[in-house]
């Protein structure tokens, strides 16, 4: 049952031939429409924004965004209107709150902790005397490198 | 009849792959090489038999045998021959068959090419590859059988999805699978290293070219998919951070990290466990990607039809592989003594570690971004979406950090460096980068992201250029030739390094393309009637006519645009709105006009029923071509690396012999070096 | 004895956790959007009557239990539930406290009328000209059905067709309790 319901959604996207005459906008307004509708998900599409999608629902949503912008609403207010209807699902940019913070700060926390831990570990390793003699290093690259370095030095002089 | 032959061939292939699992185990138990040979033969035969299956399917496509259900679903008599064949990977069942066939091909190739040189690895390699093959053949035969017939036979097919009727889409899936599946070879070698306890450098060296090849295919596959999305989906972007795109991107990130960190293992014999972990993770992610794409668990433009049965099977298989490989890694590595020797925090090996950290964070970003909606659903919290604005904010800074490291890693010496050295190495590039940033600001680049990314790109480019210039002059002087020949001479002496740097150049070119085409894209959406004009950047677009058009299997509307620049007509563009009659699907065909390295891009996503007006989307994408040119350069760098001639092969074995003798602490008896010596 | 380290445990737990999430996720529907609109006041919507063309406002029916059904002539599943809709209307024919509307979604005027001609009709329909009504209700596909209580609060949302058990539940568990005043305070959602 659920499957055929999804099929209907596809059908809906496919036959979105409904037409609406709309006025032409100046570039500033269109830019603002783009800015807002790029952060909204087209509810019937699969991970497309309202700006990119050509589904009827997306076209209608763009129109609502446009009207609300003209009426003087802020992008935040417009997003709040859609969230009130479709829930957080409609936002392509999850709000920074609750568990979503994991999403927003997780990578940076990982990066800073990882970087710190790595630095500490490297320092610890570096302060330890090498357990093996230099032969442990692969002789090809190093010997070659040393030679290049020597030759470079003689070349620079 | 032919299809039944194909079907039975694949059934036999399944039985043989089971033999491929059993034989090496018996061989190892009884220490009998003959059993391993049985396994190898089974693997080769498996490949032959799956080929028979593929040929049978292609035959039924070409002979328009619509009694085969899958052919019926993905083909039509009106299709051009090219797309008839491509119909095989136009749906779930057939693309799985292609997957299995490519896997069998890789396994066969690896088991044959390394048969003589890697006898110790062989049983494990055959075992691992056979396990994966077995899993996929089971899935094909029991849950997604492309050979299934329908009765009564329909007169004609339902047609291939029109979005897939496109040259880029014909090569995209095979390339992507070559990449995904190619990672199975280094994975199997890594598992062999774990099982056999030979955790030295050998598996890393042997699999280098396999990994590179898989990496090139993955890169090309991803870029091809991006190009397809760019002009076929018609919204002017090539990357939407869609879950399925991410599923291909994640193994790429890990494979790239792996390609970098193996260099440390090769030259400094460090990070052994880390490299094993990375390659296992890379292949696991391609399996997880397969699961995500084919189980219908995530909402995506590209997903295949959902079927919980398939999902459960693939998940079971993924679980088995993950637990097997990570479990083995944990059990084995617990016994491995680490042999880390770091002399300075500022050294190339240290920078490699930071490189890996950044790659890992990039991966985590994409990973949680992709799976977060699923997590929220499972926890029964509010459902959320994670889209491009998130990745732009979180992924991009991490990516920028990685690119910055590209300007440091290759130039900083191994082991340790001095402050003076650093000043010499990076002083000039830093100054140049700063200068470039100021210059861009003066020329009116004001977006923070654009400034940041271009400054970083300038830094890396300067570092690469200075390095290239130095070696070209040096070798030119030494060999008494001009600097260009000197560069070639340098290339011959260290092809790996220079090929790698060429790949880096490709990345830089791509970053320039991505930065400009995304931040400086201009776009208008409007309703136009014939005679209407619109201007975009320096172009005037005039819709001359809006008329009917038709092709072999579609009908629709076409708009003719005259494009003017300074009142002079420069070109005409013909975007279309098509309706494919058999499959009853509309598509939007893009018209593209190339200007410098950028594109003028026009689509008509909607035409009024009476044909009097059209919704027009016009875009100017500056420098967008650099995205793919950069990809091309990356590929060239990769191929140069694969086909490079290593110098002084003899020195390697002699030298490692010396190492094994004089460094007993490293060669703990199970080390690869010892193994290599005893074999040679 | 092998020494297990922190990352061993982390890797194992992470892998198992991931597999558990995947397994759970298999039973969900990625395209299902949980309605946040249930238990909130129904939006003030106005649209033209399909036949008469006169403006109809839902707020004019405050004080009644209102069933609002979103449908379209091109929607296959709407055909499945159409009989149930007619039956619901019939069931409450004599109840002055019940009102029912169809909202014609992304459709053409004549196609909608043809559809009703073929499948029968006994209640009023409002045209949703530019999608405003359906977006106000958070509709993302058809059929979807809402039940609004006497206070104008949305108390139930049904995603997918009203057939079989959904039909009897709609009458016995949703509309009747609202009419008798025996409904719980928690809004309900179901999907089929």
PDB file of N, CA and C in Angstrom, chain B residues 549-627:
ATOM      1  N   UNK B 549       8.536  19.081 -31.157  1.00  0.00           N
ATOM      2  CA  UNK B 549       9.699  18.335 -31.620  1.00  0.00           C
ATOM      3  C   UNK B 549       9.459  16.880 -31.282  1.00  0.00           C
ATOM      4  N   UNK B 550      10.127  15.986 -32.010  1.00  0.00           N
ATOM      5  CA  UNK B 550       9.978  14.582 -31.631  1.00  0.00           C
ATOM      6  C   UNK B 550      11.185  13.754 -32.017  1.00  0.00           C
ATOM      7  N   UNK B 551      11.375  12.656 -31.313  1.00  0.00           N
ATOM      8  CA  UNK B 551      12.464  11.736 -31.589  1.00  0.00           C
ATOM      9  C   UNK B 551      11.889  10.345 -31.762  1.00  0.00           C
ATOM     10  N   UNK B 552      12.768   9.346 -31.787  1.00  0.00           N
ATOM     11  CA  UNK B 552      12.297   7.983 -32.031  1.00  0.00           C
ATOM     12  C   UNK B 552      11.281   7.546 -30.980  1.00  0.00           C
ATOM     13  N   UNK B 553      11.622   7.794 -29.710  1.00  0.00           N
ATOM     14  CA  UNK B 553      10.751   7.283 -28.660  1.00  0.00           C
ATOM     15  C   UNK B 553      10.211   8.384 -27.753  1.00  0.00           C
ATOM     16  N   UNK B 554      10.249   9.613 -28.230  1.00  0.00           N
ATOM     17  CA  UNK B 554       9.705  10.696 -27.421  1.00  0.00           C
ATOM     18  C   UNK B 554       9.079  11.756 -28.311  1.00  0.00           C
ATOM     19  N   UNK B 555       8.235  12.570 -27.686  1.00  0.00           N
ATOM     20  CA  UNK B 555       7.737  13.754 -28.362  1.00  0.00           C
ATOM     21  C   UNK B 555       7.786  14.884 -27.342  1.00  0.00           C
ATOM     22  N   UNK B 556       7.716  16.104 -27.816  1.00  0.00           N
ATOM     23  CA  UNK B 556       7.809  17.182 -26.840  1.00  0.00           C
ATOM     24  C   UNK B 556       7.881  18.537 -27.488  1.00  0.00           C
ATOM     25  N   UNK B 557       8.389  19.481 -26.710  1.00  0.00           N
ATOM     26  CA  UNK B 557       8.480  20.860 -27.164  1.00  0.00           C
ATOM     27  C   UNK B 557       9.943  21.291 -27.146  1.00  0.00           C
ATOM     28  N   UNK B 558      10.248  22.176 -28.085  1.00  0.00           N
ATOM     29  CA  UNK B 558      11.596  22.696 -28.142  1.00  0.00           C
ATOM     30  C   UNK B 558      11.507  24.209 -28.230  1.00  0.00           C
ATOM     31  N   UNK B 559      12.401  24.889 -27.509  1.00  0.00           N
ATOM     32  CA  UNK B 559      12.454  26.349 -27.627  1.00  0.00           C
ATOM     33  C   UNK B 559      13.723  26.702 -28.378  1.00  0.00           C
ATOM     34  N   UNK B 560      13.606  27.674 -29.260  1.00  0.00           N
ATOM     35  CA  UNK B 560      14.799  28.122 -29.977  1.00  0.00           C
ATOM     36  C   UNK B 560      15.179  29.484 -29.429  1.00  0.00           C
ATOM     37  N   UNK B 561      16.392  29.563 -28.899  1.00  0.00           N
ATOM     38  CA  UNK B 561      16.873  30.832 -28.346  1.00  0.00           C
ATOM     39  C   UNK B 561      17.975  31.400 -29.229  1.00  0.00           C
ATOM     40  N   UNK B 562      17.872  32.685 -29.536  1.00  0.00           N
ATOM     41  CA  UNK B 562      18.989  33.380 -30.161  1.00  0.00           C
ATOM     42  C   UNK B 562      19.773  34.033 -29.046  1.00  0.00           C
ATOM     43  N   UNK B 563      21.073  33.793 -29.041  1.00  0.00           N
ATOM     44  CA  UNK B 563      21.893  34.349 -27.971  1.00  0.00           C
ATOM     45  C   UNK B 563      22.726  35.499 -28.541  1.00  0.00           C
ATOM     46  N   UNK B 564      22.561  36.651 -27.939  1.00  0.00           N
ATOM     47  CA  UNK B 564      23.309  37.820 -28.396  1.00  0.00           C
ATOM     48  C   UNK B 564      24.330  38.224 -27.354  1.00  0.00           C
ATOM     49  N   UNK B 565      25.434  38.751 -27.867  1.00  0.00           N
ATOM     50  CA  UNK B 565      26.406  39.353 -26.982  1.00  0.00           C
ATOM     51  C   UNK B 565      26.777  40.666 -27.646  1.00  0.00           C
ATOM     52  N   UNK B 566      26.568  41.762 -26.976  1.00  0.00           N
ATOM     53  CA  UNK B 566      26.787  43.095 -27.552  1.00  0.00           C
ATOM     54  C   UNK B 566      26.092  43.223 -28.906  1.00  0.00           C
ATOM     55  N   UNK B 567      24.812  42.878 -28.926  1.00  0.00           N
ATOM     56  CA  UNK B 567      23.982  43.022 -30.120  1.00  0.00           C
ATOM     57  C   UNK B 567      24.434  42.175 -31.303  1.00  0.00           C
ATOM     58  N   UNK B 568      25.318  41.257 -31.071  1.00  0.00           N
ATOM     59  CA  UNK B 568      25.757  40.373 -32.139  1.00  0.00           C
ATOM     60  C   UNK B 568      25.303  38.958 -31.780  1.00  0.00           C
ATOM     61  N   UNK B 569      24.719  38.280 -32.743  1.00  0.00           N
ATOM     62  CA  UNK B 569      24.248  36.932 -32.409  1.00  0.00           C
ATOM     63  C   UNK B 569      25.451  35.994 -32.327  1.00  0.00           C
ATOM     64  N   UNK B 570      25.572  35.277 -31.221  1.00  0.00           N
ATOM     65  CA  UNK B 570      26.726  34.391 -31.080  1.00  0.00           C
ATOM     66  C   UNK B 570      26.370  32.927 -31.282  1.00  0.00           C
ATOM     67  N   UNK B 571      25.174  32.575 -30.898  1.00  0.00           N
ATOM     68  CA  UNK B 571      24.802  31.169 -31.092  1.00  0.00           C
ATOM     69  C   UNK B 571      23.294  31.022 -30.952  1.00  0.00           C
ATOM     70  N   UNK B 572      22.832  29.825 -31.234  1.00  0.00           N
ATOM     71  CA  UNK B 572      21.435  29.495 -30.975  1.00  0.00           C
ATOM     72  C   UNK B 572      21.399  28.308 -30.028  1.00  0.00           C
ATOM     73  N   UNK B 573      20.405  28.285 -29.162  1.00  0.00           N
ATOM     74  CA  UNK B 573      20.318  27.168 -28.230  1.00  0.00           C
ATOM     75  C   UNK B 573      18.917  26.565 -28.281  1.00  0.00           C
ATOM     76  N   UNK B 574      18.874  25.251 -28.128  1.00  0.00           N
ATOM     77  CA  UNK B 574      17.599  24.545 -28.274  1.00  0.00           C
ATOM     78  C   UNK B 574      17.327  23.626 -27.086  1.00  0.00           C
ATOM     79  N   UNK B 575      16.894  24.164 -25.967  1.00  0.00           N
ATOM     80  CA  UNK B 575      16.485  23.291 -24.864  1.00  0.00           C
ATOM     81  C   UNK B 575      15.147  22.623 -25.201  1.00  0.00           C
ATOM     82  N   UNK B 576      14.934  21.436 -24.622  1.00  0.00           N
ATOM     83  CA  UNK B 576      13.706  20.696 -24.922  1.00  0.00           C
ATOM     84  C   UNK B 576      13.021  20.220 -23.654  1.00  0.00           C
ATOM     85  N   UNK B 577      11.737  20.064 -23.782  1.00  0.00           N
ATOM     86  CA  UNK B 577      10.970  19.362 -22.759  1.00  0.00           C
ATOM     87  C   UNK B 577      10.446  18.125 -23.465  1.00  0.00           C
ATOM     88  N   UNK B 578      10.934  16.968 -23.060  1.00  0.00           N
ATOM     89  CA  UNK B 578      10.549  15.749 -23.763  1.00  0.00           C
ATOM     90  C   UNK B 578       9.549  14.942 -22.953  1.00  0.00           C
ATOM     91  N   UNK B 579       8.761  14.174 -23.671  1.00  0.00           N
ATOM     92  CA  UNK B 579       7.887  13.222 -23.010  1.00  0.00           C
ATOM     93  C   UNK B 579       8.092  11.872 -23.676  1.00  0.00           C
ATOM     94  N   UNK B 580       8.666  10.950 -22.927  1.00  0.00           N
ATOM     95  CA  UNK B 580       8.929   9.623 -23.481  1.00  0.00           C
ATOM     96  C   UNK B 580       7.637   8.817 -23.468  1.00  0.00           C
ATOM     97  N   UNK B 581       7.165   8.450 -24.650  1.00  0.00           N
ATOM     98  CA  UNK B 581       5.811   7.930 -24.769  1.00  0.00           C
ATOM     99  C   UNK B 581       5.642   6.552 -24.141  1.00  0.00           C
ATOM    100  N   UNK B 582       6.660   5.695 -24.279  1.00  0.00           N
ATOM    101  CA  UNK B 582       6.491   4.336 -23.773  1.00  0.00           C
ATOM    102  C   UNK B 582       6.481   4.312 -22.248  1.00  0.00           C
ATOM    103  N   UNK B 583       7.493   4.954 -21.657  1.00  0.00           N
ATOM    104  CA  UNK B 583       7.571   4.907 -20.198  1.00  0.00           C
ATOM    105  C   UNK B 583       6.741   6.010 -19.557  1.00  0.00           C
ATOM    106  N   UNK B 584       6.130   6.886 -20.380  1.00  0.00           N
ATOM    107  CA  UNK B 584       5.273   7.950 -19.855  1.00  0.00           C
ATOM    108  C   UNK B 584       6.019   8.835 -18.871  1.00  0.00           C
ATOM    109  N   UNK B 585       7.281   9.186 -19.202  1.00  0.00           N
ATOM    110  CA  UNK B 585       8.011  10.061 -18.291  1.00  0.00           C
ATOM    111  C   UNK B 585       8.496  11.302 -19.026  1.00  0.00           C
ATOM    112  N   UNK B 586       8.361  12.438 -18.373  1.00  0.00           N
ATOM    113  CA  UNK B 586       8.892  13.662 -18.963  1.00  0.00           C
ATOM    114  C   UNK B 586      10.359  13.852 -18.581  1.00  0.00           C
ATOM    115  N   UNK B 587      11.138  14.456 -19.455  1.00  0.00           N
ATOM    116  CA  UNK B 587      12.494  14.839 -19.084  1.00  0.00           C
ATOM    117  C   UNK B 587      12.757  16.254 -19.578  1.00  0.00           C
ATOM    118  N   UNK B 588      13.768  16.850 -19.009  1.00  0.00           N
ATOM    119  CA  UNK B 588      14.146  18.204 -19.383  1.00  0.00           C
ATOM    120  C   UNK B 588      15.522  18.137 -20.035  1.00  0.00           C
ATOM    121  N   UNK B 589      15.612  18.508 -21.297  1.00  0.00           N
ATOM    122  CA  UNK B 589      16.897  18.431 -21.984  1.00  0.00           C
ATOM    123  C   UNK B 589      17.561  19.798 -21.979  1.00  0.00           C
ATOM    124  N   UNK B 590      18.794  19.794 -21.525  1.00  0.00           N
ATOM    125  CA  UNK B 590      19.513  21.044 -21.350  1.00  0.00           C
ATOM    126  C   UNK B 590      20.199  21.477 -22.640  1.00  0.00           C
ATOM    127  N   UNK B 591      20.242  22.779 -22.877  1.00  0.00           N
ATOM    128  CA  UNK B 591      21.076  23.301 -23.957  1.00  0.00           C
ATOM    129  C   UNK B 591      22.248  24.029 -23.314  1.00  0.00           C
ATOM    130  N   UNK B 592      23.452  23.746 -23.802  1.00  0.00           N
ATOM    131  CA  UNK B 592      24.641  24.321 -23.177  1.00  0.00           C
ATOM    132  C   UNK B 592      25.475  25.039 -24.230  1.00  0.00           C
ATOM    133  N   UNK B 593      25.905  26.232 -23.908  1.00  0.00           N
ATOM    134  CA  UNK B 593      26.817  26.957 -24.786  1.00  0.00           C
ATOM    135  C   UNK B 593      28.078  27.247 -23.987  1.00  0.00           C
ATOM    136  N   UNK B 594      29.204  26.815 -24.546  1.00  0.00           N
ATOM    137  CA  UNK B 594      30.445  26.965 -23.806  1.00  0.00           C
ATOM    138  C   UNK B 594      31.034  28.353 -24.017  1.00  0.00           C
ATOM    139  N   UNK B 595      31.344  29.036 -22.924  1.00  0.00           N
ATOM    140  CA  UNK B 595      31.993  30.332 -23.041  1.00  0.00           C
ATOM    141  C   UNK B 595      33.218  30.293 -22.161  1.00  0.00           C
ATOM    142  N   UNK B 596      34.379  30.456 -22.745  1.00  0.00           N
ATOM    143  CA  UNK B 596      35.642  30.250 -22.044  1.00  0.00           C
ATOM    144  C   UNK B 596      35.588  28.892 -21.354  1.00  0.00           C
ATOM    145  N   UNK B 597      35.783  28.870 -20.041  1.00  0.00           N
ATOM    146  CA  UNK B 597      35.712  27.600 -19.339  1.00  0.00           C
ATOM    147  C   UNK B 597      34.362  27.462 -18.652  1.00  0.00           C
ATOM    148  N   UNK B 598      33.454  28.366 -18.970  1.00  0.00           N
ATOM    149  CA  UNK B 598      32.164  28.321 -18.306  1.00  0.00           C
ATOM    150  C   UNK B 598      31.060  27.892 -19.257  1.00  0.00           C
ATOM    151  N   UNK B 599      29.866  27.854 -18.723  1.00  0.00           N
ATOM    152  CA  UNK B 599      28.712  27.419 -19.504  1.00  0.00           C
ATOM    153  C   UNK B 599      27.567  28.419 -19.400  1.00  0.00           C
ATOM    154  N   UNK B 600      26.921  28.639 -20.528  1.00  0.00           N
ATOM    155  CA  UNK B 600      25.598  29.230 -20.495  1.00  0.00           C
ATOM    156  C   UNK B 600      24.657  28.034 -20.612  1.00  0.00           C
ATOM    157  N   UNK B 601      23.677  27.975 -19.742  1.00  0.00           N
ATOM    158  CA  UNK B 601      22.930  26.735 -19.534  1.00  0.00           C
ATOM    159  C   UNK B 601      21.439  27.082 -19.550  1.00  0.00           C
ATOM    160  N   UNK B 602      20.700  26.531 -20.483  1.00  0.00           N
ATOM    161  CA  UNK B 602      19.280  26.886 -20.592  1.00  0.00           C
ATOM    162  C   UNK B 602      18.417  25.629 -20.564  1.00  0.00           C
ATOM    163  N   UNK B 603      17.363  25.643 -19.747  1.00  0.00           N
ATOM    164  CA  UNK B 603      16.396  24.549 -19.774  1.00  0.00           C
ATOM    165  C   UNK B 603      14.989  25.134 -19.779  1.00  0.00           C
ATOM    166  N   UNK B 604      14.056  24.337 -20.282  1.00  0.00           N
ATOM    167  CA  UNK B 604      12.647  24.724 -20.160  1.00  0.00           C
ATOM    168  C   UNK B 604      11.930  23.640 -19.372  1.00  0.00           C
ATOM    169  N   UNK B 605      11.971  23.730 -18.048  1.00  0.00           N
ATOM    170  CA  UNK B 605      11.386  22.686 -17.214  1.00  0.00           C
ATOM    171  C   UNK B 605       9.878  22.547 -17.390  1.00  0.00           C
ATOM    172  N   UNK B 606       9.217  23.577 -17.895  1.00  0.00           N
ATOM    173  CA  UNK B 606       7.768  23.482 -17.991  1.00  0.00           C
ATOM    174  C   UNK B 606       7.298  24.252 -19.219  1.00  0.00           C
ATOM    175  N   UNK B 607       6.416  23.621 -19.995  1.00  0.00           N
ATOM    176  CA  UNK B 607       5.823  24.305 -21.136  1.00  0.00           C
ATOM    177  C   UNK B 607       4.321  24.281 -20.923  1.00  0.00           C
ATOM    178  N   UNK B 608       3.659  25.398 -21.172  1.00  0.00           N
ATOM    179  CA  UNK B 608       2.217  25.445 -20.941  1.00  0.00           C
ATOM    180  C   UNK B 608       1.521  24.463 -21.886  1.00  0.00           C
ATOM    181  N   UNK B 609       0.394  23.894 -21.439  1.00  0.00           N
ATOM    182  CA  UNK B 609      -0.292  22.875 -22.247  1.00  0.00           C
ATOM    183  C   UNK B 609      -0.625  23.366 -23.658  1.00  0.00           C
ATOM    184  N   UNK B 610      -0.947  24.652 -23.784  1.00  0.00           N
ATOM    185  CA  UNK B 610      -1.282  25.147 -25.118  1.00  0.00           C
ATOM    186  C   UNK B 610      -0.035  25.582 -25.897  1.00  0.00           C
ATOM    187  N   UNK B 611       1.120  25.448 -25.280  1.00  0.00           N
ATOM    188  CA  UNK B 611       2.358  25.717 -26.002  1.00  0.00           C
ATOM    189  C   UNK B 611       2.649  27.179 -26.261  1.00  0.00           C
ATOM    190  N   UNK B 612       2.051  28.081 -25.477  1.00  0.00           N
ATOM    191  CA  UNK B 612       2.296  29.494 -25.738  1.00  0.00           C
ATOM    192  C   UNK B 612       3.440  30.056 -24.896  1.00  0.00           C
ATOM    193  N   UNK B 613       3.693  29.466 -23.754  1.00  0.00           N
ATOM    194  CA  UNK B 613       4.791  29.976 -22.923  1.00  0.00           C
ATOM    195  C   UNK B 613       5.557  28.829 -22.288  1.00  0.00           C
ATOM    196  N   UNK B 614       6.732  29.151 -21.828  1.00  0.00           N
ATOM    197  CA  UNK B 614       7.541  28.144 -21.150  1.00  0.00           C
ATOM    198  C   UNK B 614       8.196  28.761 -19.938  1.00  0.00           C
ATOM    199  N   UNK B 615       8.354  27.932 -18.920  1.00  0.00           N
ATOM    200  CA  UNK B 615       9.161  28.374 -17.780  1.00  0.00           C
ATOM    201  C   UNK B 615      10.608  28.134 -18.166  1.00  0.00           C
ATOM    202  N   UNK B 616      11.408  29.170 -18.091  1.00  0.00           N
ATOM    203  CA  UNK B 616      12.785  29.081 -18.566  1.00  0.00           C
ATOM    204  C   UNK B 616      13.732  29.258 -17.391  1.00  0.00           C
ATOM    205  N   UNK B 617      14.742  28.424 -17.367  1.00  0.00           N
ATOM    206  CA  UNK B 617      15.784  28.567 -16.345  1.00  0.00           C
ATOM    207  C   UNK B 617      17.089  28.831 -17.078  1.00  0.00           C
ATOM    208  N   UNK B 618      17.637  29.995 -16.890  1.00  0.00           N
ATOM    209  CA  UNK B 618      18.919  30.301 -17.532  1.00  0.00           C
ATOM    210  C   UNK B 618      19.987  30.464 -16.467  1.00  0.00           C
ATOM    211  N   UNK B 619      21.136  29.885 -16.747  1.00  0.00           N
ATOM    212  CA  UNK B 619      22.220  29.915 -15.778  1.00  0.00           C
ATOM    213  C   UNK B 619      23.518  30.266 -16.466  1.00  0.00           C
ATOM    214  N   UNK B 620      24.349  30.982 -15.754  1.00  0.00           N
ATOM    215  CA  UNK B 620      25.725  31.133 -16.193  1.00  0.00           C
ATOM    216  C   UNK B 620      26.600  30.503 -15.124  1.00  0.00           C
ATOM    217  N   UNK B 621      27.351  29.489 -15.526  1.00  0.00           N
ATOM    218  CA  UNK B 621      28.213  28.764 -14.590  1.00  0.00           C
ATOM    219  C   UNK B 621      29.659  29.053 -14.939  1.00  0.00           C
ATOM    220  N   UNK B 622      30.282  30.036 -14.338  1.00  0.00           N
ATOM    221  CA  UNK B 622      31.646  30.358 -14.736  1.00  0.00           C
ATOM    222  C   UNK B 622      32.623  29.256 -14.343  1.00  0.00           C
ATOM    223  N   UNK B 623      33.551  28.953 -15.221  1.00  0.00           N
ATOM    224  CA  UNK B 623      34.645  28.007 -14.963  1.00  0.00           C
ATOM    225  C   UNK B 623      34.184  26.597 -14.600  1.00  0.00           C
ATOM    226  N   UNK B 624      32.950  26.268 -14.914  1.00  0.00           N
ATOM    227  CA  UNK B 624      32.443  24.964 -14.466  1.00  0.00           C
ATOM    228  C   UNK B 624      33.187  23.812 -15.143  1.00  0.00           C
ATOM    229  N   UNK B 625      33.704  24.055 -16.337  1.00  0.00           N
ATOM    230  CA  UNK B 625      34.400  22.967 -17.036  1.00  0.00           C
ATOM    231  C   UNK B 625      35.654  22.526 -16.296  1.00  0.00           C
ATOM    232  N   UNK B 626      36.220  23.448 -15.504  1.00  0.00           N
ATOM    233  CA  UNK B 626      37.431  23.096 -14.769  1.00  0.00           C
ATOM    234  C   UNK B 626      37.192  21.929 -13.817  1.00  0.00           C
ATOM    235  N   UNK B 627      35.943  21.753 -13.385  1.00  0.00           N
ATOM    236  CA  UNK B 627      35.656  20.629 -12.497  1.00  0.00           C
ATOM    237  C   UNK B 627      36.053  19.326 -13.181  1.00  0.00           C
TER     238      UNK B 627
END
